[in-house]
Tab-separated table of C-alpha atoms in Angstrom:
chain	number	residue	atom	x	y	z
A	130	MET	CA	-12.379	96.726	-16.813
A	131	GLU	CA	-16.285	95.229	-16.195
A	132	VAL	CA	-15.249	91.901	-18.002
A	133	ALA	CA	-12.412	91.827	-15.376
A	134	LEU	CA	-14.049	91.951	-12.570
A	135	THR	CA	-17.408	89.540	-13.611
A	136	CYS	CA	-14.593	86.880	-14.287
A	137	VAL	CA	-13.715	87.984	-10.386
A	138	ARG	CA	-16.768	87.981	-8.745
A	139	LEU	CA	-17.470	84.787	-10.016
A	140	SER	CA	-14.376	83.115	-9.062
A	141	SER	CA	-12.919	82.135	-5.589
A	142	MET	CA	-10.140	80.398	-4.667
A	143	ASP	CA	-11.777	77.009	-3.806
A	144	ASP	CA	-13.757	77.710	-7.743
A	145	PRO	CA	-11.845	80.174	-9.789
A	146	TYR	CA	-13.838	81.261	-13.189
A	147	ALA	CA	-12.006	79.768	-16.126
A	148	GLY	CA	-12.710	83.405	-17.771
A	149	LEU	CA	-9.529	83.986	-15.297
A	150	GLU	CA	-7.366	81.825	-17.771
A	151	ARG	CA	-8.882	84.335	-20.583
A	152	LEU	CA	-8.353	87.419	-18.751
A	153	LYS	CA	-4.795	85.792	-18.851
A	154	GLU	CA	-4.143	85.946	-22.481
A	155	CYS	CA	-5.790	88.924	-23.255
A	156	CYS	CA	-3.837	91.469	-20.682
A	157	THR	CA	-0.580	92.639	-19.428
A	158	ALA	CA	1.058	90.700	-15.828
A	159	GLU	CA	1.757	94.448	-15.169
A	160	SER	CA	-2.469	95.533	-15.775
A	161	LEU	CA	-3.767	92.199	-14.038
A	162	GLY	CA	-1.453	92.910	-11.053
A	163	ASP	CA	-2.696	96.076	-10.806
A	164	LEU	CA	-6.108	94.954	-10.796
A	165	ALA	CA	-5.324	92.448	-7.958
A	166	LEU	CA	-3.333	95.403	-5.830
A	167	ALA	CA	-6.802	97.312	-6.146
A	168	LEU	CA	-8.749	94.988	-5.433
A	169	TRP	CA	-7.449	93.698	-2.339
A	170	SER	CA	-7.263	94.657	1.502
A	171	PRO	CA	-6.839	92.194	4.140
A	172	TYR	CA	-10.454	91.856	4.892
A	173	THR	CA	-11.556	91.802	1.443
A	174	THR	CA	-14.642	89.003	0.260
A	175	GLY	CA	-13.343	85.834	-1.671
A	176	SER	CA	-13.386	86.981	-4.995
A	177	ASP	CA	-11.184	89.638	-4.447
A	178	TRP	CA	-9.064	86.921	-2.513
A	179	ALA	CA	-8.985	84.949	-5.950
A	180	ALA	CA	-8.003	88.434	-7.453
A	181	ALA	CA	-4.629	88.427	-5.708
A	182	ALA	CA	-3.750	84.342	-6.014
A	183	PHE	CA	-4.810	84.192	-9.876
A	184	LEU	CA	-4.182	87.351	-11.220
A	185	GLY	CA	-1.873	88.924	-8.961
A	186	ASP	CA	1.992	89.039	-9.297
A	187	ASP	CA	5.215	89.991	-7.710
A	188	ARG	CA	4.235	93.328	-6.394
A	189	THR	CA	0.608	91.171	-5.165
A	190	ALA	CA	3.044	88.831	-3.495
A	191	ARG	CA	5.132	91.410	-1.666
A	192	LYS	CA	2.428	93.272	-0.596
A	193	LEU	CA	0.489	90.952	1.076
A	194	GLY	CA	3.683	89.294	2.186
A	195	GLN	CA	4.192	92.230	3.993
A	196	PHE	CA	1.197	92.646	5.742
A	197	LEU	CA	0.799	89.077	7.447
A	198	ARG	CA	4.745	89.921	8.266
A	199	THR	CA	4.101	92.991	10.310
A	200	ASP	CA	0.305	92.481	11.547
A	201	ARG	CA	0.328	92.306	15.352
A	202	LYS	CA	-3.054	90.776	15.680
A	203	PRO	CA	-4.511	89.245	12.283
A	204	THR	CA	-7.138	86.805	12.501
A	205	ASP	CA	-7.326	83.077	11.651
A	206	ALA	CA	-8.617	83.754	8.737
A	207	VAL	CA	-6.544	86.733	7.660
A	208	ILE	CA	-3.638	84.353	8.241
A	209	ASN	CA	-5.366	81.485	5.837
A	210	ASN	CA	-6.032	83.772	3.433
A	211	VAL	CA	-2.357	85.569	2.604
A	212	LEU	CA	-0.914	81.938	2.863
A	213	ARG	CA	-3.328	79.851	0.990
A	214	ALA	CA	-3.460	82.977	-2.113
A	215	LEU	CA	0.223	82.944	-2.297
A	216	LEU	CA	0.479	79.244	-2.157
A	217	LEU	CA	-2.081	79.281	-5.489
A	218	MET	CA	0.550	82.030	-7.010
A	219	GLY	CA	3.047	79.686	-6.742
A	220	SER	CA	5.216	81.916	-8.358
A	221	ASP	CA	9.072	82.223	-7.340
A	222	SER	CA	8.202	85.592	-5.343
A	223	ALA	CA	5.219	84.420	-3.731
A	224	LEU	CA	6.811	81.000	-2.298
A	225	ILE	CA	9.419	84.114	-1.311
A	226	GLU	CA	7.430	85.365	0.056
A	227	LEU	CA	6.607	82.213	2.130
A	228	GLY	CA	9.887	81.698	3.458
A	229	ARG	CA	10.085	85.205	4.682
A	230	LEU	CA	6.960	84.635	6.526
A	231	SER	CA	8.085	81.465	7.997
A	232	GLU	CA	11.543	82.975	9.400
A	233	ARG	CA	10.244	86.277	10.580
A	234	ALA	CA	6.650	87.297	11.109
A	235	LEU	CA	6.146	88.959	14.165
A	236	LYS	CA	3.074	86.030	14.917
A	237	GLU	CA	4.404	82.965	15.480
A	238	LYS	CA	1.128	80.902	15.023
A	239	VAL	CA	2.059	82.721	11.034
A	240	ARG	CA	5.479	81.507	11.445
A	241	GLN	CA	4.618	78.050	12.195
A	242	LYS	CA	1.584	77.346	9.617
A	243	ALA	CA	3.980	78.739	6.657
A	244	LYS	CA	6.237	76.590	7.659
A	245	GLU	CA	4.278	73.631	7.576
A	246	LEU	CA	3.012	74.441	4.127
A	247	LEU	CA	6.381	74.624	3.534
A	248	LYS	CA	7.386	71.483	4.584
A	249	GLU	CA	4.325	69.942	2.719
A	250	LEU	CA	5.114	71.495	-0.737
A	251	ALA	CA	8.182	69.778	-0.347
A	252	THR	CA	7.088	66.601	0.108
A	253	ASP	CA	5.327	67.012	-2.939
A	254	ARG	CA	7.915	67.480	-4.424
A	255	GLY	CA	10.175	64.725	-3.364
A	256	LEU	CA	12.304	67.149	-1.943
A	257	SER	CA	13.594	67.778	2.031
A	258	GLU	CA	12.386	71.489	3.318
A	259	GLU	CA	16.257	72.567	2.401
A	260	GLU	CA	16.147	70.913	-0.922
A	261	LEU	CA	13.519	72.752	-1.554
A	262	GLY	CA	14.766	76.252	-0.234
A	263	ASP	CA	17.614	75.828	-2.285
A	264	ARG	CA	15.165	75.736	-5.120
A	265	LEU	CA	13.484	78.886	-4.214
A	266	VAL	CA	16.113	81.570	-4.683
A	267	PRO	CA	15.876	83.678	-7.425
A	268	ASP	CA	18.505	84.893	-9.539
A	269	LEU	CA	16.752	87.997	-9.393
A	270	ASP	CA	18.161	89.048	-13.181
A	271	LEU	CA	21.571	89.015	-12.595
A	272	GLU	CA	23.699	87.835	-15.507
A	273	ALA	CA	25.668	84.812	-14.766
A	274	ASP	CA	28.355	86.627	-12.991
A	275	GLY	CA	26.438	87.648	-10.388
A	276	GLY	CA	26.500	91.275	-11.568
A	277	MET	CA	23.771	93.383	-14.047
A	278	ILE	CA	24.789	95.968	-16.176
A	279	LEU	CA	22.446	99.303	-16.402
A	280	ASP	CA	22.393	101.689	-19.430
A	281	PHE	CA	22.266	104.866	-19.784
A	282	GLY	CA	22.922	104.996	-23.941
A	283	PRO	CA	26.981	106.220	-23.940
A	284	ARG	CA	26.876	105.329	-19.764
A	285	GLN	CA	27.008	102.079	-18.077
A	286	PHE	CA	27.068	101.084	-14.592
A	287	ARG	CA	27.627	97.672	-13.246
A	288	VAL	CA	25.804	96.308	-10.133
A	289	GLY	CA	27.685	94.420	-7.564
A	290	LEU	CA	26.867	92.882	-4.208
A	291	THR	CA	28.462	93.095	-0.448
A	292	GLU	CA	29.078	90.662	1.694
A	293	THR	CA	25.489	91.231	3.097
A	294	LEU	CA	23.933	91.054	-0.708
A	295	SER	CA	23.872	94.748	-0.769
A	296	PRO	CA	23.687	96.277	-4.113
A	297	PHE	CA	26.238	98.816	-4.995
A	298	LEU	CA	27.227	100.674	-8.693
A	299	THR	CA	30.801	100.829	-10.183
A	300	GLY	CA	31.678	102.999	-12.974
A	301	SER	CA	33.841	102.396	-16.067
A	302	ASP	CA	36.772	103.964	-13.827
A	303	GLY	CA	35.537	100.654	-11.493
A	304	GLN	CA	35.209	103.593	-8.910
A	305	ARG	CA	32.223	102.943	-6.729
A	306	LEU	CA	29.550	105.265	-6.613
A	307	ALA	CA	27.381	106.823	-3.667
A	308	ARG	CA	24.617	106.877	-4.781
A	309	PHE	CA	22.415	106.045	-8.128
A	310	PRO	CA	23.535	108.101	-10.390
A	311	ALA	CA	21.126	110.766	-11.642
A	312	ALA	CA	20.207	111.318	-15.704
A	313	ASN	CA	21.910	113.936	-17.635
A	314	LYS	CA	21.659	115.491	-21.250
A	315	GLN	CA	23.303	113.051	-23.005
A	316	ASP	CA	21.988	109.917	-21.248
A	317	ASP	CA	19.129	108.264	-23.465
A	318	LYS	CA	15.999	108.898	-21.782
A	319	ASP	CA	14.360	105.331	-21.963
A	320	LYS	CA	17.282	103.570	-21.117
A	321	ALA	CA	18.200	105.913	-18.101
A	322	LYS	CA	14.002	105.454	-16.724
A	323	ASP	CA	14.673	101.482	-17.198
A	324	ALA	CA	17.473	101.175	-15.706
A	325	ALA	CA	16.208	103.277	-12.865
A	326	ALA	CA	13.109	101.065	-12.868
A	327	ARG	CA	15.466	97.704	-13.115
A	328	TRP	CA	17.632	98.924	-10.011
A	329	LYS	CA	14.431	100.273	-7.929
A	330	THR	CA	13.708	96.710	-8.629
A	331	LEU	CA	16.899	94.451	-7.561
A	332	VAL	CA	17.015	96.834	-4.537
A	333	LYS	CA	13.149	95.702	-3.169
A	334	ASN	CA	13.622	92.613	-3.842
A	335	LEU	CA	17.469	91.811	-1.749
A	336	GLU	CA	15.594	93.982	0.717
A	337	GLY	CA	12.734	91.507	1.078
A	338	ILE	CA	15.966	87.951	0.391
A	339	ALA	CA	19.103	89.307	1.967
A	340	GLY	CA	18.704	88.350	5.156
A	341	THR	CA	17.037	85.225	5.186
A	342	GLN	CA	19.274	83.998	2.599
A	343	ILE	CA	22.249	84.395	5.065
A	344	SER	CA	20.662	83.023	7.410
A	345	ARG	CA	19.693	79.838	6.115
A	346	ILE	CA	23.299	79.812	4.623
A	347	GLU	CA	24.617	79.991	9.106
A	348	ARG	CA	22.143	77.871	9.522
A	349	ALA	CA	23.719	75.091	6.983
A	350	MET	CA	26.911	75.496	8.923
A	351	CYS	CA	25.282	75.218	12.520
A	352	ASP	CA	23.679	71.807	11.111
A	353	ALA	CA	26.283	70.371	9.362
A	354	ARG	CA	24.364	69.933	6.284
A	355	SER	CA	26.892	68.961	2.873
A	356	TRP	CA	25.735	69.123	-0.859
A	357	ASP	CA	27.026	66.846	-3.245
A	358	ARG	CA	29.173	68.270	-5.659
A	359	GLU	CA	26.951	69.306	-8.435
A	360	SER	CA	24.226	70.767	-6.360
A	361	PHE	CA	27.098	72.536	-4.617
A	362	THR	CA	28.488	73.607	-8.024
A	363	ASN	CA	25.183	74.754	-9.178
A	364	LEU	CA	24.144	76.544	-5.846
A	365	PHE	CA	27.347	78.212	-5.301
A	366	LEU	CA	29.336	78.916	-8.523
A	367	ARG	CA	26.803	79.272	-10.852
A	368	HIS	CA	23.910	80.989	-8.940
A	369	PRO	CA	23.825	84.745	-9.893
A	370	LEU	CA	23.290	85.124	-6.314
A	371	LEU	CA	24.640	82.496	-4.175
A	372	GLN	CA	27.860	82.799	-5.668
A	373	HIS	CA	28.255	86.314	-4.054
A	374	LEU	CA	28.081	84.280	-0.565
A	375	GLY	CA	30.018	81.099	-1.910
A	376	ARG	CA	32.972	83.291	-2.542
A	377	ARG	CA	33.315	84.693	0.725
A	378	LEU	CA	32.879	81.427	2.828
A	379	LEU	CA	34.456	79.058	4.070
A	380	TRP	CA	34.695	75.215	2.066
A	381	SER	CA	35.134	72.087	2.717
A	382	ALA	CA	35.257	68.213	0.270
A	383	VAL	CA	34.670	65.572	2.460
A	384	THR	CA	35.145	61.668	1.535
A	385	GLU	CA	35.210	58.621	3.695
A	386	ASP	CA	39.302	58.935	3.109
A	387	VAL	CA	39.901	63.181	3.321
A	388	GLN	CA	38.980	66.265	3.684
A	389	ILE	CA	39.992	69.523	1.885
A	390	PHE	CA	39.908	72.606	3.207
A	391	PHE	CA	39.074	74.944	0.438
A	392	ARG	CA	37.803	78.813	-0.913
A	393	ILE	CA	36.002	79.682	-3.783
A	394	ALA	CA	38.419	82.362	-5.785
A	395	GLU	CA	37.105	85.331	-7.906
A	396	ASP	CA	37.805	83.161	-11.084
A	397	GLY	CA	35.147	80.339	-9.996
A	398	SER	CA	38.111	78.218	-9.363
A	399	PHE	CA	39.220	76.410	-6.111
A	400	ALA	CA	42.321	77.268	-4.130
A	401	ASP	CA	43.775	75.717	-1.013
A	402	ARG	CA	45.109	77.522	1.973
A	403	ASP	CA	48.560	77.533	0.277
A	404	ASP	CA	47.064	78.939	-2.706
A	405	ASN	CA	47.136	76.863	-4.539
A	406	PRO	CA	44.788	74.954	-6.847
A	407	ALA	CA	42.489	72.733	-4.593
A	408	GLU	CA	41.744	69.291	-6.554
A	409	LEU	CA	38.412	68.080	-5.845
A	410	PRO	CA	37.338	64.447	-5.507
A	411	GLU	CA	34.364	63.516	-7.859
A	412	GLU	CA	32.480	62.260	-5.649
A	413	CYS	CA	32.715	64.161	-2.037
A	414	SER	CA	30.422	65.381	0.207
A	415	VAL	CA	30.005	69.096	0.511
A	416	THR	CA	30.175	71.362	3.664
A	417	LEU	CA	30.688	74.544	5.328
A	418	PRO	CA	32.882	73.776	7.749
A	419	HIS	CA	32.894	75.387	11.331
A	420	PRO	CA	35.666	76.034	13.237
A	421	ALA	CA	34.907	73.923	16.311
A	422	ASP	CA	35.783	70.809	14.233
A	423	MET	CA	38.683	72.721	13.246
A	424	ARG	CA	43.019	72.194	14.572
A	425	PRO	CA	43.468	75.971	15.160
A	426	GLU	CA	46.240	75.860	13.457
A	427	ASP	CA	43.723	75.430	10.228
A	428	ILE	CA	41.560	78.403	11.539
A	429	ALA	CA	44.816	80.668	11.793
A	430	ALA	CA	45.703	80.213	8.114
A	431	TRP	CA	42.811	80.737	7.019
A	432	GLY	CA	41.858	83.506	8.582
A	433	GLN	CA	45.304	85.007	7.549
A	434	ILE	CA	44.058	84.195	3.646
A	435	PHE	CA	40.544	86.327	4.403
A	436	SER	CA	42.416	88.847	5.933
A	437	ASP	CA	45.097	88.963	3.493
A	438	TYR	CA	42.524	89.180	0.319
A	439	GLN	CA	39.876	91.988	2.794
A	440	ILE	CA	37.530	89.163	2.182
A	441	LEU	CA	34.288	89.896	4.635
A	442	GLN	CA	31.988	87.131	5.424
A	443	PRO	CA	28.312	87.102	5.960
A	444	PHE	CA	28.730	85.673	8.939
A	445	PRO	CA	31.127	84.500	11.362
A	446	GLN	CA	32.698	81.688	10.200
A	447	ILE	CA	36.568	81.524	10.498
A	448	GLY	CA	36.300	84.041	13.667
A	449	ARG	CA	33.028	82.330	15.498
A	450	PRO	CA	33.400	82.207	19.222
A	451	VAL	CA	33.655	78.342	20.094
A	452	TYR	CA	32.607	77.239	23.364
A	453	THR	CA	33.365	73.643	24.310
A	454	ILE	CA	32.413	71.868	27.065
A	455	ARG	CA	33.615	71.637	30.711
A	456	GLU	CA	34.865	68.184	32.275
A	457	GLU	CA	32.044	68.282	34.843
A	458	GLU	CA	29.316	68.906	32.312
A	459	ARG	CA	29.417	65.400	30.276
A	460	GLU	CA	26.446	63.743	32.685
A	461	ARG	CA	24.965	66.314	33.378
A	462	GLN	CA	21.168	66.738	32.426
A	463	ASP	CA	21.862	70.767	32.787
A	464	LEU	CA	23.818	73.549	33.032
A	465	LYS	CA	23.366	75.623	36.004
A	466	GLU	CA	26.941	76.646	36.965
A	467	ARG	CA	27.572	78.069	32.700
A	468	LEU	CA	23.613	79.961	33.136
A	469	GLN	CA	23.989	81.626	36.595
A	470	GLY	CA	24.251	84.953	36.846
A	471	ILE	CA	22.868	85.605	33.657
A	472	GLU	CA	19.259	88.054	33.852
A	473	ALA	CA	17.752	89.290	30.609
A	474	PRO	CA	14.258	90.968	29.657
A	475	ALA	CA	11.542	88.724	28.462
A	476	SER	CA	11.945	90.783	25.146
A	477	MET	CA	15.418	89.660	24.770
A	478	LEU	CA	14.519	86.432	25.883
A	479	LEU	CA	11.942	85.857	23.423
A	480	GLY	CA	14.317	87.271	20.186
A	481	VAL	CA	17.244	85.389	21.291
A	482	MET	CA	15.119	82.045	21.423
A	483	ASP	CA	13.227	82.733	18.684
A	484	ARG	CA	16.546	83.395	15.965
A	485	ALA	CA	18.035	80.028	17.697
A	486	GLY	CA	15.276	77.920	16.638
A	487	TRP	CA	14.072	77.323	19.554
A	488	ARG	CA	9.963	76.994	20.134
A	489	LYS	CA	7.717	78.230	22.512
A	490	GLY	CA	6.005	75.926	25.247
A	491	GLY	CA	2.418	76.341	26.081
A	492	LEU	CA	1.026	80.098	27.855
A	493	GLU	CA	-0.132	79.327	31.129
A	494	TYR	CA	-3.378	80.306	31.536
A	495	GLY	CA	-3.020	81.756	28.326
A	496	THR	CA	-0.772	84.754	29.486
A	497	HIS	CA	2.788	82.893	31.152
A	498	LEU	CA	4.782	81.161	28.923
A	499	ASP	CA	6.452	78.586	30.378
A	500	GLY	CA	9.629	77.877	28.343
A	501	TRP	CA	10.968	76.892	24.842
A	502	PHE	CA	11.710	73.215	23.092
A	503	ARG	CA	13.835	72.096	20.310
A	504	MET	CA	15.548	68.675	19.298
A	505	VAL	CA	19.426	68.901	18.583
A	506	GLU	CA	20.915	65.958	16.814
A	507	GLY	CA	18.562	63.243	18.542
A	508	GLN	CA	18.021	65.080	22.005
A	509	GLN	CA	15.345	67.230	23.597
A	510	LEU	CA	16.178	69.491	24.998
A	511	SER	CA	14.375	72.242	27.130
A	512	MET	CA	14.280	75.843	28.403
A	513	SER	CA	12.867	77.913	31.184
A	514	ALA	CA	12.810	81.062	32.701
A	515	GLU	CA	12.289	81.974	36.527
A	516	PRO	CA	10.014	83.651	37.003
A	517	GLN	CA	7.735	82.298	33.968
A	518	ILE	CA	7.224	85.834	31.191
A	519	ALA	CA	4.396	87.410	31.453
A	520	MET	CA	3.483	88.572	27.467
A	521	ASP	CA	1.756	91.272	28.121
A	522	SER	CA	5.036	92.297	31.061
A	523	LEU	CA	8.217	92.118	28.228
A	524	SER	CA	10.743	94.598	30.102
A	525	SER	CA	10.451	92.552	33.238
A	526	LEU	CA	14.101	90.468	34.289
A	527	HIS	CA	14.359	86.894	33.901
A	528	ARG	CA	17.272	83.641	34.843
A	529	ILE	CA	17.164	80.230	32.645
A	530	ALA	CA	17.735	76.977	33.328
A	531	LEU	CA	18.688	74.666	30.268
A	532	TYR	CA	17.724	70.701	30.404
A	533	THR	CA	18.516	67.784	28.247
A	534	ARG	CA	16.577	64.091	28.752
A	535	GLY	CA	20.413	62.734	27.342
A	536	THR	CA	23.203	64.321	28.662
A	537	PHE	CA	25.574	67.313	27.005
A	538	GLY	CA	28.250	65.249	26.410
A	539	GLY	CA	26.386	63.297	24.178
A	540	LEU	CA	26.169	66.631	21.963
A	541	SER	CA	29.191	67.406	18.760
A	542	LYS	CA	31.643	70.292	19.238
A	543	ARG	CA	29.335	72.045	17.237
A	544	ALA	CA	26.310	71.171	18.429
A	545	PHE	CA	27.104	72.154	22.072
A	546	SER	CA	28.781	75.492	20.881
A	547	GLU	CA	26.317	76.736	18.655
A	548	LEU	CA	23.148	75.574	21.371
A	549	VAL	CA	24.706	77.811	24.514
A	550	ARG	CA	26.227	80.727	22.389
A	551	PRO	CA	23.530	82.918	21.753
A	552	LEU	CA	22.881	82.213	25.919
A	553	GLU	CA	26.656	82.797	26.372
A	554	GLY	CA	26.174	86.338	24.878
A	555	MET	CA	23.751	87.469	27.238
A	556	LYS	CA	25.962	87.808	29.723
A	557	ARG	CA	26.773	90.946	31.351
């Protein structure tokens, strides 16, 4: 232990002591993770940050991520140290925590800094941010078919995932268990203990990433993102985790000449709306169709199929509300009439705008928010709250106004619908 502590004390995140690598060769990852956890605190010294960055394991990454996601008043030094430690760890778990911080940290400063780090990492690897996100999805030790067998010796239980990536267990009879089974006298104690540990780890990991992954794929639909056929296959047919989402969504294969709607059947084959095999072109782009771009008869047919097969979707897709632009709004640069009557608490506005991808504008006098902005299909949009939001009084009621430097008629049907959808949801 004294040797390990000496190696840590001689290290910093800028200049790790060479003996740290020797420690990794001589000690187990778990024991080094124990040391990193024991030494770390939010206001620890430089050498202890080095222990977290270079010796920390998945538990360390989760602890650092959880702290920064939930701390309401982290100092700039703590923010920078946590983000840098996660980046230096470089493990899947550490990068996943960076992704979670970019989406779900309480403080906007943390979210923005995490996004900047991920953007730099993507650039260094020659990838888009979305492509990097695809590559960082962990398999969580699930098998190729997306399941996991928990072995108690004479008894085995199979892990499945719901449409929200929540885990459940089934017994040998295929029936779902209400809770994790207790070991009995006939079970192998060591195997049962190992199975319980694997289950606990899986549950904890899914709690951390399920919401992020579902939101990421929903955003891909809203942004009309596409994958080539090979990437789509690797991600949504073969990936042990994301195949659970892939089978619950409607897909579209697109070429210059044709568009084919299809779903992924339980056996991994493709099926059309008549439940016949769907043949995808070798060279095609695969997208998540948005109902704003679909014919009513296609929406109805696919809605019936998903209902017949009792397929629950991870987010609203086929049944998603569609908001169409009014004729008088096409050449407008504001949506005053549509938004008339919307009045919401500041806390609700802040949450809705954040989830919809809006960025906060400046703070007048350091305390009053003057609005939000974002880019949609090349148009700069701005949103204002009337009166301005006092950040120390989030229960006050506010009206909203939405403006564009272009015209709302210049947006696609999908983009317009997604722009006004969260705002329409605030109407009483």
